Coordinates of C-alpha atoms in Angstrom, one line a residue:
X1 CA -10.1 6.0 15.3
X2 CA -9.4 2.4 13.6
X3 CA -10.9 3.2 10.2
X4 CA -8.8 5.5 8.2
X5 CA -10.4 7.9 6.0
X6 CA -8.3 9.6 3.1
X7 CA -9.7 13.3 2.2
X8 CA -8.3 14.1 -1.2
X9 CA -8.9 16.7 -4.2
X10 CA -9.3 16.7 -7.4
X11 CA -6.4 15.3 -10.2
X12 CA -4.0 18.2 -11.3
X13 CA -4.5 20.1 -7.6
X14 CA -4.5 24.0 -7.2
X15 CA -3.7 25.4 -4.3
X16 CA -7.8 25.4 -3.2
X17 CA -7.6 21.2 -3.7
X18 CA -4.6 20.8 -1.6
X19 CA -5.1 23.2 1.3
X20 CA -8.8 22.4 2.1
X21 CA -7.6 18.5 2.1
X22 CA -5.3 19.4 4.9
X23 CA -7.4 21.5 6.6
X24 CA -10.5 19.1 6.1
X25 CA -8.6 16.1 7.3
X26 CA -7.5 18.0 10.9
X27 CA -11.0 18.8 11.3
X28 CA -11.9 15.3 11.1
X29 CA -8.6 14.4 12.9
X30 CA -10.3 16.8 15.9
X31 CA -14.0 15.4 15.5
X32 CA -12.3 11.9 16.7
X33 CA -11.8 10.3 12.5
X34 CA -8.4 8.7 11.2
X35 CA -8.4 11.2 8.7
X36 CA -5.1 11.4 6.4
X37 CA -5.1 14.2 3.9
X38 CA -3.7 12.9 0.6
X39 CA -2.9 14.6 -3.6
X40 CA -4.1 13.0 -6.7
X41 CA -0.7 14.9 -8.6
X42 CA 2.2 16.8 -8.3
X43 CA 1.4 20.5 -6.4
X44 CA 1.8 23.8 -8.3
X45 CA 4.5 26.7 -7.5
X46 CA 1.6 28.9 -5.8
X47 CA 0.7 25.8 -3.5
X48 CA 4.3 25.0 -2.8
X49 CA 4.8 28.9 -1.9
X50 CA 2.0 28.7 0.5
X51 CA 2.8 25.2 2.8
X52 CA 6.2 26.1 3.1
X53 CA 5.3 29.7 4.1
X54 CA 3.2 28.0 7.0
X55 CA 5.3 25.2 7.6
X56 CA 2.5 22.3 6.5
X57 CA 3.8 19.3 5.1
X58 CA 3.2 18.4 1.7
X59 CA 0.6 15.5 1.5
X60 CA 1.6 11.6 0.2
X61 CA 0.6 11.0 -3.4
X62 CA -2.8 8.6 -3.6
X63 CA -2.6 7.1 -7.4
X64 CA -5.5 4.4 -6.4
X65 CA -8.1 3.6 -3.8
X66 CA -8.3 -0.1 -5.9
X67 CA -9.0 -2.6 -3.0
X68 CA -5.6 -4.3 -2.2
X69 CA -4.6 -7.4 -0.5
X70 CA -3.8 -4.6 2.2
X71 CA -7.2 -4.1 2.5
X72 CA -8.5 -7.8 2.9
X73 CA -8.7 -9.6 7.0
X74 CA -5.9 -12.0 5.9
X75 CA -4.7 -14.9 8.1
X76 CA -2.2 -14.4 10.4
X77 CA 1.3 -16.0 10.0
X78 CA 3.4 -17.3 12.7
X79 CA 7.1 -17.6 11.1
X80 CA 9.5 -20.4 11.6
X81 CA 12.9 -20.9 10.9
X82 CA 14.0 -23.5 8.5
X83 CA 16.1 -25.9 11.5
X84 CA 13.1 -26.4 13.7
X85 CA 11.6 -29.9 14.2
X86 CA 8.7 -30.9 12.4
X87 CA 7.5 -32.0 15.8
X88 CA 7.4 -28.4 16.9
X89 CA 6.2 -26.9 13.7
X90 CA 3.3 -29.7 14.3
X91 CA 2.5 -28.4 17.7
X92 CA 2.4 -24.8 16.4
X93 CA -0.6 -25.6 13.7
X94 CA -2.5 -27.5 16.2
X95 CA -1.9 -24.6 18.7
X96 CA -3.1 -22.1 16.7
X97 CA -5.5 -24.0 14.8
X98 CA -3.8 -23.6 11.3
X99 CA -2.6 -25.7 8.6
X100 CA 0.3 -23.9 7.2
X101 CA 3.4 -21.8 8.5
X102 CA 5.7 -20.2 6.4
X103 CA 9.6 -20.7 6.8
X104 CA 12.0 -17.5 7.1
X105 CA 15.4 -17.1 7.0
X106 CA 17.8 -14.5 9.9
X107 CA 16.6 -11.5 7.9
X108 CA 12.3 -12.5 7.8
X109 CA 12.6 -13.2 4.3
X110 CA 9.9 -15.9 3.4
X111 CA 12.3 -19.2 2.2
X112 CA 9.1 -21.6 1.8
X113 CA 5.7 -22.7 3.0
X114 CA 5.1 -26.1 5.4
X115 CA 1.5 -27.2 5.1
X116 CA 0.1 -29.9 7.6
X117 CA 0.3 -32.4 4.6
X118 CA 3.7 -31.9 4.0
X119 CA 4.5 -33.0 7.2
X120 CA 2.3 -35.8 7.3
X121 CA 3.3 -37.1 3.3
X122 CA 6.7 -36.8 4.3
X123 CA 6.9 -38.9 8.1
X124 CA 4.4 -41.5 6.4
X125 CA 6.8 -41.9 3.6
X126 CA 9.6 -41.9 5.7
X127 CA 10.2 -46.1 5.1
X128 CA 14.2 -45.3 5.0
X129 CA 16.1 -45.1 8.3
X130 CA 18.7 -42.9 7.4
X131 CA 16.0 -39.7 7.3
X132 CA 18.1 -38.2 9.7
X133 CA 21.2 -38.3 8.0
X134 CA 19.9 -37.3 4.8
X135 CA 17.7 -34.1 6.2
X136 CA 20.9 -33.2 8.2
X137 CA 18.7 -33.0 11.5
X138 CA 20.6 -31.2 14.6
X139 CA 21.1 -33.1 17.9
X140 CA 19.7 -30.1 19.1
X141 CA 16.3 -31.3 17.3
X142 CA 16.6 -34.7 18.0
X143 CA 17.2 -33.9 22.2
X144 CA 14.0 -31.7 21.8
X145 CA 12.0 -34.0 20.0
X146 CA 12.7 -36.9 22.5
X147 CA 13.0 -34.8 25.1
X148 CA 16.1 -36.2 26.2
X149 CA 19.2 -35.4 28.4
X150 CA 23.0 -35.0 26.9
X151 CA 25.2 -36.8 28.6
X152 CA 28.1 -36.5 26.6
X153 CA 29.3 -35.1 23.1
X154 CA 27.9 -32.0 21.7
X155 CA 27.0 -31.3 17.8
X156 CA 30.3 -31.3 16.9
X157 CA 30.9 -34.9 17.3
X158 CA 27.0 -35.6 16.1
X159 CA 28.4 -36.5 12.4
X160 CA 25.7 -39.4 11.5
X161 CA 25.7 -40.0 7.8
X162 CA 24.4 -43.7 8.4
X163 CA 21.0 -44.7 9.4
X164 CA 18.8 -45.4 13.2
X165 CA 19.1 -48.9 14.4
X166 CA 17.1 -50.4 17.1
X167 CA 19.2 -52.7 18.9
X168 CA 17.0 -55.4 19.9
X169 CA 19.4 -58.3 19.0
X170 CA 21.9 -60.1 21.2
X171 CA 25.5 -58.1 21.3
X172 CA 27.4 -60.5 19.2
X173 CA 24.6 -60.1 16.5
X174 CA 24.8 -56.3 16.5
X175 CA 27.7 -56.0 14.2
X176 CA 24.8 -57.6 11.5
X177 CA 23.1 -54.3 11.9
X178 CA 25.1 -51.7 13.2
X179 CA 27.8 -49.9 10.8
X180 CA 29.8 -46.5 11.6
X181 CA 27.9 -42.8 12.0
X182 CA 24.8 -45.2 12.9
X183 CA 22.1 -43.8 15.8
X184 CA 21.1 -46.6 17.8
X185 CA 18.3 -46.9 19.8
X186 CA 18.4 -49.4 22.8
X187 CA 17.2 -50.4 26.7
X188 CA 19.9 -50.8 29.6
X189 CA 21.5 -53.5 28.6
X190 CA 25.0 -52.6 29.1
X191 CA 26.6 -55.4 26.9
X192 CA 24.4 -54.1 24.1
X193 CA 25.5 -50.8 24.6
X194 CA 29.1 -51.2 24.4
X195 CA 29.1 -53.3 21.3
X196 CA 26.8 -50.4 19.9
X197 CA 29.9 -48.0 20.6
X198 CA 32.5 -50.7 19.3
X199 CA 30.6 -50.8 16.2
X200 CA 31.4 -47.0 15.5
X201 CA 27.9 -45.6 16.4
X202 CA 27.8 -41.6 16.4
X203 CA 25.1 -41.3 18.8
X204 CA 23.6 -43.8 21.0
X205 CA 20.1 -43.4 22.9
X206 CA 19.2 -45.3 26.1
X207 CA 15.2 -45.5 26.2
X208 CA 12.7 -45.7 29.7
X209 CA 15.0 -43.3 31.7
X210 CA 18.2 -46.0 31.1
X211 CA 20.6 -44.3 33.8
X212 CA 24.1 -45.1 31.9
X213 CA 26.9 -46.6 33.6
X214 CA 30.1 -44.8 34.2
X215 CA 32.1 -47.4 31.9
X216 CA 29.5 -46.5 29.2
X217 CA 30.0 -42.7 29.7
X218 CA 34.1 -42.8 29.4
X219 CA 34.1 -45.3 26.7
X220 CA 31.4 -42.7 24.8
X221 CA 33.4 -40.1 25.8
X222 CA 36.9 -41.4 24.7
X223 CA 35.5 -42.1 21.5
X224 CA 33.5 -38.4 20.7
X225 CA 30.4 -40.2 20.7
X226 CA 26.9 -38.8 21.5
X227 CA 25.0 -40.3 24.4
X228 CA 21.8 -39.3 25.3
X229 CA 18.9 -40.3 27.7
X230 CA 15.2 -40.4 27.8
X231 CA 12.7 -41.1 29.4
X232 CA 10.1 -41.9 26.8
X233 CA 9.9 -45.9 25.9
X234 CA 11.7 -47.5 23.2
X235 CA 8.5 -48.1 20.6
X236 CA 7.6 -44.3 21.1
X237 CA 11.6 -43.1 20.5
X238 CA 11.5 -44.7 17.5
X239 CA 8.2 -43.2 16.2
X240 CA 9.6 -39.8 17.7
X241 CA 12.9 -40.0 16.4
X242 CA 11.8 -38.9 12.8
X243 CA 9.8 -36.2 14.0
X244 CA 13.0 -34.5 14.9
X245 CA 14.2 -33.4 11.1
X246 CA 13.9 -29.9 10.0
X247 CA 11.1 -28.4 8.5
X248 CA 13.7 -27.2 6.1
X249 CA 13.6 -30.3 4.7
X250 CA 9.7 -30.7 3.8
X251 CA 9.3 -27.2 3.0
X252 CA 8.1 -26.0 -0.3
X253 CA 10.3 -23.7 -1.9
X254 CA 10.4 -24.2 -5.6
X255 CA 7.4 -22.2 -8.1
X256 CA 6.2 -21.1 -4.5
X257 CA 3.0 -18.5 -5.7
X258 CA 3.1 -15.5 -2.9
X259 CA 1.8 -11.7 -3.7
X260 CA 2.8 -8.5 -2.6
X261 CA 0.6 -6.8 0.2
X262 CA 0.5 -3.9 -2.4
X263 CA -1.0 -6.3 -4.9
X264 CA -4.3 -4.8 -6.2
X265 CA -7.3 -7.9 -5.7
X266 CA -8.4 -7.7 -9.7
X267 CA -4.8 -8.9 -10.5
X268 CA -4.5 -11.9 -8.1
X269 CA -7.7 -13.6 -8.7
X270 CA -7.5 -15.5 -11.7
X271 CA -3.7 -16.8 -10.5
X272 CA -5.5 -17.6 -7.4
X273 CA -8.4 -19.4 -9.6
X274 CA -6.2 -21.4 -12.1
X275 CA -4.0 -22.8 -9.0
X276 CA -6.4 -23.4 -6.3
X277 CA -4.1 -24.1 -3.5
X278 CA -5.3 -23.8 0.3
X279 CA -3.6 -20.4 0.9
X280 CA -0.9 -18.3 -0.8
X281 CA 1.7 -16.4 1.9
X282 CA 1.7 -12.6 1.5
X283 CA 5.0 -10.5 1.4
X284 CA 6.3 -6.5 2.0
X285 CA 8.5 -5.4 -1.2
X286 CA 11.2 -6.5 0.9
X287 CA 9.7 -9.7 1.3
X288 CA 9.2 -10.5 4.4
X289 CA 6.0 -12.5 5.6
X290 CA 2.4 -10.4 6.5
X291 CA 0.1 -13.6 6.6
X292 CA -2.0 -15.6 4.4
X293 CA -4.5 -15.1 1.9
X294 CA -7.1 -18.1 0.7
X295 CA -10.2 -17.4 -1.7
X296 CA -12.6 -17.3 0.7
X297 CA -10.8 -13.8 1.8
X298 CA -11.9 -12.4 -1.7
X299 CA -15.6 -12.0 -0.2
X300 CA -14.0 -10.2 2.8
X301 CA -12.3 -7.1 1.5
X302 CA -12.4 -3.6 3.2
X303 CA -13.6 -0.8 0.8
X304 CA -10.8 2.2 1.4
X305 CA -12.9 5.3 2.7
X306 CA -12.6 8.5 0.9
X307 CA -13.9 12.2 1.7
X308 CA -13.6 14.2 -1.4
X309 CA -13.0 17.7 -1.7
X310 CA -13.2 20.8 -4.1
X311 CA -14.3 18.1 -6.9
X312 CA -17.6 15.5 -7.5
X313 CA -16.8 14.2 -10.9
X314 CA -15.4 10.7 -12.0
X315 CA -12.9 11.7 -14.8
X316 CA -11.0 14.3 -11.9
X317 CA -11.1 11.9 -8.9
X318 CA -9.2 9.4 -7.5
X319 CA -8.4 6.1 -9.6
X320 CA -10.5 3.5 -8.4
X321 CA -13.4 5.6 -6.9
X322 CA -15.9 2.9 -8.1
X323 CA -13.9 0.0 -5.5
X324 CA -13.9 2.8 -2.6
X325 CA -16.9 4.0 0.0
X326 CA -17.3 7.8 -0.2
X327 CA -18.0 9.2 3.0
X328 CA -18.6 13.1 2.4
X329 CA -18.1 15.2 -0.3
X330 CA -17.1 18.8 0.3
X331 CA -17.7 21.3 -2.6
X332 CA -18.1 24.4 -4.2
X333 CA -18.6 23.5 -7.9
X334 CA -21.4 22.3 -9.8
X335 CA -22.9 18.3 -8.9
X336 CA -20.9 15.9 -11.4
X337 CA -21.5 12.3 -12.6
X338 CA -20.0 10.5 -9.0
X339 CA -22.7 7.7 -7.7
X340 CA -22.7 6.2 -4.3
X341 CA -23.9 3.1 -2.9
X342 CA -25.9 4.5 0.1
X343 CA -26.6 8.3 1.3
X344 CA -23.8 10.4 2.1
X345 CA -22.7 13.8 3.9
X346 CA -22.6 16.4 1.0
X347 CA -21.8 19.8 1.5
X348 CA -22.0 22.2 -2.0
X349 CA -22.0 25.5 -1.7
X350 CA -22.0 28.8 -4.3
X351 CA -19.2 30.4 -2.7
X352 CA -15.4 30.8 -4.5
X353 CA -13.4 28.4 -2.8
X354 CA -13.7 25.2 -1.0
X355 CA -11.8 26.4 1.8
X356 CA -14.5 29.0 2.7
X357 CA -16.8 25.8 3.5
X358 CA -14.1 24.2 5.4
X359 CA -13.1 27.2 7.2
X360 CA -16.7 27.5 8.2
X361 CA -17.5 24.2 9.2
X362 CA -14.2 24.6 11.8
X363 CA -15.8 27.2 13.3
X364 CA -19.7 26.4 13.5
X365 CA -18.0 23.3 15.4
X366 CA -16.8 25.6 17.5
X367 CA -13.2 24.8 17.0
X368 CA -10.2 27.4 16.3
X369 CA -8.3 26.5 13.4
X370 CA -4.3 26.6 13.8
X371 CA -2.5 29.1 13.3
X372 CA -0.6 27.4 10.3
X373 CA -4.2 25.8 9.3
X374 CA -6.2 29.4 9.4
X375 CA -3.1 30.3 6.9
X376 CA -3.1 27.4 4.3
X377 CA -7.4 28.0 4.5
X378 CA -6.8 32.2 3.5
X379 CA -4.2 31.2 0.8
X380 CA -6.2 29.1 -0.6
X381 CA -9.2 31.5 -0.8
X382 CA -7.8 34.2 -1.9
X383 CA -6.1 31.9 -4.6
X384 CA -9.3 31.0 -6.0
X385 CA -11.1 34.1 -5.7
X386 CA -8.2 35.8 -7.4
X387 CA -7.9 38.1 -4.4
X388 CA -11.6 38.5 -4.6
X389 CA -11.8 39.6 -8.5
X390 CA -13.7 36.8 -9.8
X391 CA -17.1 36.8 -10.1
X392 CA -17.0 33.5 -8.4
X393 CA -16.3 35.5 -5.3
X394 CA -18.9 36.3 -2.2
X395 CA -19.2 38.5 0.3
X396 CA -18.9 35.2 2.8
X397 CA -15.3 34.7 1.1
X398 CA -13.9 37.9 1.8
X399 CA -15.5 37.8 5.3
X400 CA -13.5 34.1 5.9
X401 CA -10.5 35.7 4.9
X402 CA -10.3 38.1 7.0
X403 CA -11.0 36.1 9.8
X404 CA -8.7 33.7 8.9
X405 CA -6.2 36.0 8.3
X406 CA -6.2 37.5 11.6
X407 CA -5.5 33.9 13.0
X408 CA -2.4 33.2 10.6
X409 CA -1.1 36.3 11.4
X410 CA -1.7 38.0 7.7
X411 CA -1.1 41.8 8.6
X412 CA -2.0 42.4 5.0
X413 CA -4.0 40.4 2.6
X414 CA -3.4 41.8 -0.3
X415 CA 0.9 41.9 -0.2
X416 CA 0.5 38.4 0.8
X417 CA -1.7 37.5 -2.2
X418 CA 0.3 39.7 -4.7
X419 CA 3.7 37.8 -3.6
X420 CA 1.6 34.3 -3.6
X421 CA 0.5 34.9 -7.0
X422 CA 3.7 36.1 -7.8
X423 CA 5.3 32.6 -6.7
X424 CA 2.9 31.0 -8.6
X425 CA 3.0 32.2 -11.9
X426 CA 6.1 32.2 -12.7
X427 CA 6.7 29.3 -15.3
X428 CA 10.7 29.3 -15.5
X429 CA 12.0 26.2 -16.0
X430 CA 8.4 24.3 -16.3
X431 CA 7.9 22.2 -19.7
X432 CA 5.2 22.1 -21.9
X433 CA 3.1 19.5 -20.2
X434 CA 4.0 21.3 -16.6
X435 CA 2.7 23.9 -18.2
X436 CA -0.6 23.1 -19.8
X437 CA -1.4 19.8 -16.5
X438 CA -1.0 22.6 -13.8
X439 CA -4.6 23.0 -13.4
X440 CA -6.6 21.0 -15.8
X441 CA -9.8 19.0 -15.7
X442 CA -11.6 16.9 -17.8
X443 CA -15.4 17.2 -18.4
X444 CA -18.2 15.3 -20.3
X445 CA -20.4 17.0 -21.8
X446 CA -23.1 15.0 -24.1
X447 CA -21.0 12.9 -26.3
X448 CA -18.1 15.1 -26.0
X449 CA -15.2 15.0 -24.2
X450 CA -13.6 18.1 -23.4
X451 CA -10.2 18.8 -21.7
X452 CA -10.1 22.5 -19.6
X453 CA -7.0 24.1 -18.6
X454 CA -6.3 27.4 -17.0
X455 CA -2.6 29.1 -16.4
X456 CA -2.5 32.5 -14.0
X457 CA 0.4 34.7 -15.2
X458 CA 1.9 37.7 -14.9
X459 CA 4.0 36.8 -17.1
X460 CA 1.9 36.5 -20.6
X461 CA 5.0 37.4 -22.9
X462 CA 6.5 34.1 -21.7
X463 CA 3.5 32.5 -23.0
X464 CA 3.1 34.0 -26.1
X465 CA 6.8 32.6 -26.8
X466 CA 5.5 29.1 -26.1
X467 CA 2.5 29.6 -28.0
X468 CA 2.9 27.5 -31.2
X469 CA 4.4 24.8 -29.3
X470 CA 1.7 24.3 -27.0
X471 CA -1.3 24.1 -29.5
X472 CA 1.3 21.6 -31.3
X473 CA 1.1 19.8 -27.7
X474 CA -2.7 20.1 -27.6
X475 CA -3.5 18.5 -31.2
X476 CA -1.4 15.7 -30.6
X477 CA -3.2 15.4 -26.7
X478 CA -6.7 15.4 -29.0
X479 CA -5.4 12.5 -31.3
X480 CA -4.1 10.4 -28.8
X481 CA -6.6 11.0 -26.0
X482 CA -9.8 11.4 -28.1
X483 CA -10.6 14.8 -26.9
X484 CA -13.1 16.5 -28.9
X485 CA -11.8 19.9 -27.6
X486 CA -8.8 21.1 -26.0
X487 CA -9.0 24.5 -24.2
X488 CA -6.2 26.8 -22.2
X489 CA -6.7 29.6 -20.5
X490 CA -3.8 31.4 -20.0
X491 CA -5.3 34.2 -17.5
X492 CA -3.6 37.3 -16.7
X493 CA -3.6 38.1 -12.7
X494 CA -3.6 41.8 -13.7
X495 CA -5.9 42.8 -16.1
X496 CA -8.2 39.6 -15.4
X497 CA -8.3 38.9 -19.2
X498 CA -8.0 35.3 -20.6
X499 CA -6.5 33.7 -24.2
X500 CA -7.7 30.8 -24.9
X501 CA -5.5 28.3 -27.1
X502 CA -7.5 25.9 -28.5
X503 CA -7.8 22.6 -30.5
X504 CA -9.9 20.1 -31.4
X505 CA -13.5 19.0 -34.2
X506 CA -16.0 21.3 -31.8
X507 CA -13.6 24.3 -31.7
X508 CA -16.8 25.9 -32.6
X509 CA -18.4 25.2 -29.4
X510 CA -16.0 28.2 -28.1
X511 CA -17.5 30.6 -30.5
X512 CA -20.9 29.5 -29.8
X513 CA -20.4 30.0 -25.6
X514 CA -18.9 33.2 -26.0
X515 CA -20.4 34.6 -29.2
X516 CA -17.0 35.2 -30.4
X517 CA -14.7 34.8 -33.8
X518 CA -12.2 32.5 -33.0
X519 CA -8.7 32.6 -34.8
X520 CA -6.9 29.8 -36.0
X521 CA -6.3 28.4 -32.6
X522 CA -6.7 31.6 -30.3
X523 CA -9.4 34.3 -29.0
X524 CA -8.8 36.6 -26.4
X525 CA -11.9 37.0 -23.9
X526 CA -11.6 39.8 -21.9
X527 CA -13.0 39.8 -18.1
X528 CA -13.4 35.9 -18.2
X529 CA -11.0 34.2 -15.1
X530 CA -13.5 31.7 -13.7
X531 CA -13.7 28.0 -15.8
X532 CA -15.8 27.2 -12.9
X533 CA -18.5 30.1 -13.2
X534 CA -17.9 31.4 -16.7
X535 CA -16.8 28.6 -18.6
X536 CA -18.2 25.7 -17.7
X537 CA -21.6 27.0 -17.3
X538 CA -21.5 28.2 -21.4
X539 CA -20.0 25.4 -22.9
X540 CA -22.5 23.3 -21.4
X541 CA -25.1 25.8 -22.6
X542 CA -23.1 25.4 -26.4
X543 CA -23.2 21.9 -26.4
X544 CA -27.2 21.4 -25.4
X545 CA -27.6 23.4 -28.5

C-alpha cells in the first residue's frame, strides 16, 4: 500500500462527485490500494447535509496533481549543527558517500549548506595560525578533533584570541614566538612547557601521549590555563589542529537558493538551469531540511496517481491532469476529451448516478459497504436521480437504493430525500457566484465554449429576486472568460420544470436544442432536470448543425 492513489470528482462537486469519491476510495482502501478520497471545490448544502448526517468527514481540497519536488526521489540530508568540527562533518560525507550537508540551528531550521569543497578551500587556505581564534572553535572541538584528554581548565578559561605555536625552539627563545591567549603545541620537555605557561599561553597541548608533570599541572592550574594531552604525534596535531573549527564557519549562508517541498518542478527548473550548482537543499514551509535536489532528479519524478470519478473531461478535472497517471475512471456520463498514456480501467455506465456503479462494484466484490458508506452511496443516488424523477433514472438505481438504504438504516426513502433536498436548496445567505458555481461544468463543443449550470430549488421566488443580477453576473463571466454561451438552470424539485437564464453570441443554440422562443435572457422548459441526459445531448445536436 506504498503508492497513494487520489480518487477525485469533478470541479464544482454535487453531492454524486463527493460521496462516490469516498465511497470509491474505501473500496480501494479494502481491495489493498492507498487510496485517499479528495474535492476539486468547496461542497454544496445538500452534500454537507448528507456527510454530517452519516458522520463521514469532509474530504481535503486537491487544487493540483502538477508533479512537485514532493514527488521527485530526492537525496537524503543528514543535518548538522553549526559548532561541529569540520573533521566530523568530513567523516559524515565520506560515511555516507555525499558531498554536502546542510547546517541547522536548535529548532531544524536550515542556517547554510557545507559542501566537500568548502571544507577543503577553506583548510588549504588556512596559511594563518590564528584560524582558531578567528572561527571561535570550542575546546570541546579541538579535544575531539585530536582526540585528546583534559587535564585541567574547562571552556571557560579556553579564551585564545592569539594564534597556534609549535614550540620547537629552546625555552629562552620561546618568548620570540609565544605571546598571551596563544595555543602551543609541544613534546615533554618540561622546561619548554613552563616557559609556554610563563609566556601567557591559554591552552597548551603535550603531543605522543606527553604524561604531564605534577608541577606542570598546578602551575596550569594556578594560572586558569588549558592543558591537554594526546596521543597523536606532534606533525599530525598540527595538521589536525585546524580541522577542529566549526562548520559554522565555512558554511554558506548568504543568497543560499533552497525550494519548498511544495514547489511545483516547472517553476524550479530554469532557477536550477541558470545557477547550475551541485545540489540545492529542500525545505517544509516552516523551513526545516527534507533533503537535496540536483538536476539529474528532474528525469526521476513520480507521476501522482489519480482515479477519477463521476467526470472524464479536461476542462472539469483536476488541474494538472496532463503531469498525473490516471488509473481508472468511474462514470456515468458521456466519454469526454481525457487522453491517457497507456490502457486503463474504465467503467461508464447509462445509469443516474455514479454511486449506483460504485455501490455495485462493492458488492459484486463481495464486500458489505458501511453502514455510514451504504448511506453517503443512497444520498447521493437519490440526489442525482432526483428521487428517481429524472429520466436519467433506471430501474438498477432504484433497486441500489433500496438496498443501500436498508444498510444505512433509511426507514424511508423518500422523507429522507424530501428533507435532503430541502437542506440543499435553500440559498440563504449564498452570493451570486455561490449561487451560479454550485454545480457548473464547462463543455466544448466544436469551436464553442460553453459554460452549464444547474440550481435545484424549492425555493424559485428567491431566484426570481436575484434574476437580473445574475444574467448581469453571467455577461460579464462571458466577457472575461470567453464563453460563447452561459446557461443556468434553475430547476424546481417540485414540479421538475427548469428556467434557464442565459447569455452569450450562440444564445440561439438554446432555441435550436429545444425548439423554443427564447426571451431576452430567459425560457422556461418544462419537464427538462437532466443537463446530463437532456441538455447536453441537444446542444451538441445544435451545434453540429
Amino acid at each position: 500500500m506504498d503508492k497513494l492513489v487520489f480518487v477525485t470528482g469533478h470541479k464544482n462537486p454535487d453531492t454524486d462527485s463527493i460521496c462516490s469519491a469516498i465511497a470509491y476510495a474505501e473500496l480501494k482502501k479494502k481491495l489493498g490500494v492507498n487510496a485517499v478520497p479528495k474535492r476539486l471545490g468547496d461542497i454544496n448544502r445538500e452534500t454537507e447535509f448528507v456527510l454530517k448526517h452519516f458522520g463521514v468527514e469532509i474530504p481535503e481540497h486537491l487544487f493540483t496533481v502538477k508533479t512537485q519536488v514532493a514527488d521527485l526521489n530526492v537525496d537524503q540530508a543528514f543535518p548538522v549543527s553549526p559548532d561541529i568540527s569540520i573533521k566530523t562533518a568530513w567523516h559524515l560525507m565520506k560515511k555516507n558517500n555525499i558531498k554536502t550537508i546542510p547546517v541547522i540551528d536548535d529548532h531544524e531550521r536550515l542556517l547554510g549548506i557545507v559542501t566537500l569543497s568548502d571544507i577543503t578551500n577553506n583548510y588549504m587556505d588556512a596559511l594563518d595560525n590564528n584560524t582558531i581564534a578567528s572561527t571561535r572553535t570550542t575546546l570541546r572541538n579541538i579535544a575531539e578533533t585530536l582526540n585528546a584528554t583534559l587535564i585541567c581548565g574547562s571552556q571557560e578559561d579556553f579564551e585564545t584570541t592569539g594564534k597556534v605555536v609549535v614550540a620547537a625552539v629552546e625555552p629562552d627563545d620561546l618568548h620570540s614566538f609565544v605571546e598571551p591567549g596563544d595555543i602551543v603545541i609541544t613534546g615533554n620537555r618540561l622546561d619548554i612547557q613552563l616557559k609556554a605557561l610563563e609566556y601567557g599561553t591559554t591552552c597548551l597541548i603535550l603531543t605522543c601521549g606527553g604524561d604531564p608533570s605534577q608541577e606542570l599541572i598546578e602551575e596550569a592550574r594556578s594560572r586558569n590555563i588549558v592543558l591537554l594531552t594526546t596521543p597523536i604525534d606532534t606533525y599530525t596535531t598540527v595538521r589536525l589542529v585546524n580541522q577542529s573549527i566549526p562548520v559554522g564557519a565555512v558554511m554558506t549562508s548568504q543568497n543560499l537558493i533552497s525550494f519548498n517541498i511544495d514547489d511545483f518542478i516547472d517553476d524550479i527548473q530554469d532557477k536550477m538551469l541558470k545557477t547550475r550548482y551541485r545540489s540545492y537543499p529542500i525545505v517544509d514551509d516552516n523551513n526545516r531540511i527534507q533533503g537535496f535536489i540536483s538536476r539529474y532528479h528532474l528525469i526521476s519524478q513520480r507521476k501522482k496517481n489519480v482515479i477519477l470519478v463521476d467526470h472524464n473531461e479536461k476542462s472539469q478535472t483536476v488541474n494538472g491532469i496532463e503531469e498525473a497517471e490516471i488509473l481508472e475512471i468511474i462514470d456515468h456520463h458521456r466519454l469526454g476529451d481525457i487522453q491517457t498514456a497507456s490502457p486503463i480501467f474504465l467503467r461508464n455506465e447509462p445509469v443516474g448516478s455514479t454511486s449506483t456503479i460504485v455501490a455495485n462494484m462493492f458488492f459484486e466484490m463481495g464486500i458489505r459497504p458501511s453502514k455510514s458508506i451504504a448511506g453517503i452511496l443512497c444520498s447521493a443516488i437519490l440526489s442525482d436521480t432526483l428521487k428517481f424523477k429524472s429520466p436519467t433514472s433506471t430501474y438498477v438505481d432504484r433497486m441500489t437504493a433500496e438496498k443501500l438504504a436498508e444498510i444505512a438504516g433509511i426507514d424511508d426513502m423518500d422523507k429522507y430525500a424530501n428533507q435532503m433536498f430541502k437542506e440543499g436548496s435553500s440559498l440563504q445567505g449564498k452570493t451570486l457566484k455561490e449561487i451560479f458555481y454550485q454545480d457548473f461544468k464547462d463543455y466544448t463543443f466544436g469551436k464553442y465554449r460553453i459554460g452549464i449550470g444547474q440550481v435545484f430549488t424549492m425555493d424559485k421566488e428567491k431566484i426570481s429576486e436575484m434574476e437580473d443580477s445574475l444574467i448581469a453576473f453571467m455577461k460579464q463571466l462571458c466577457a472575461e472568460r470567453g464563453y460563447h454561451l452561459l446557461m443556468l438552470f434553475v430547476t424546481d424539485i417540485l414540479d421538475q420544470t427548469s428556467e434557464v437564464l442565459f447569455s452569450g453570441e450562440e444564445k440561439e443554440l438554446i432555441s435550436l436544442a429545444f425548439n423554443v422562443d427564447l426571451g431576452e435572457n430567459s425560457v422556461c422548459l418544462p419537464g427538462i432536470v437532466s443537463r446530463k441526459k437532456q441538455v447536453v445531448p441537444l446542444i451538441s445536436v445544435a451545434v453540429d448543425k
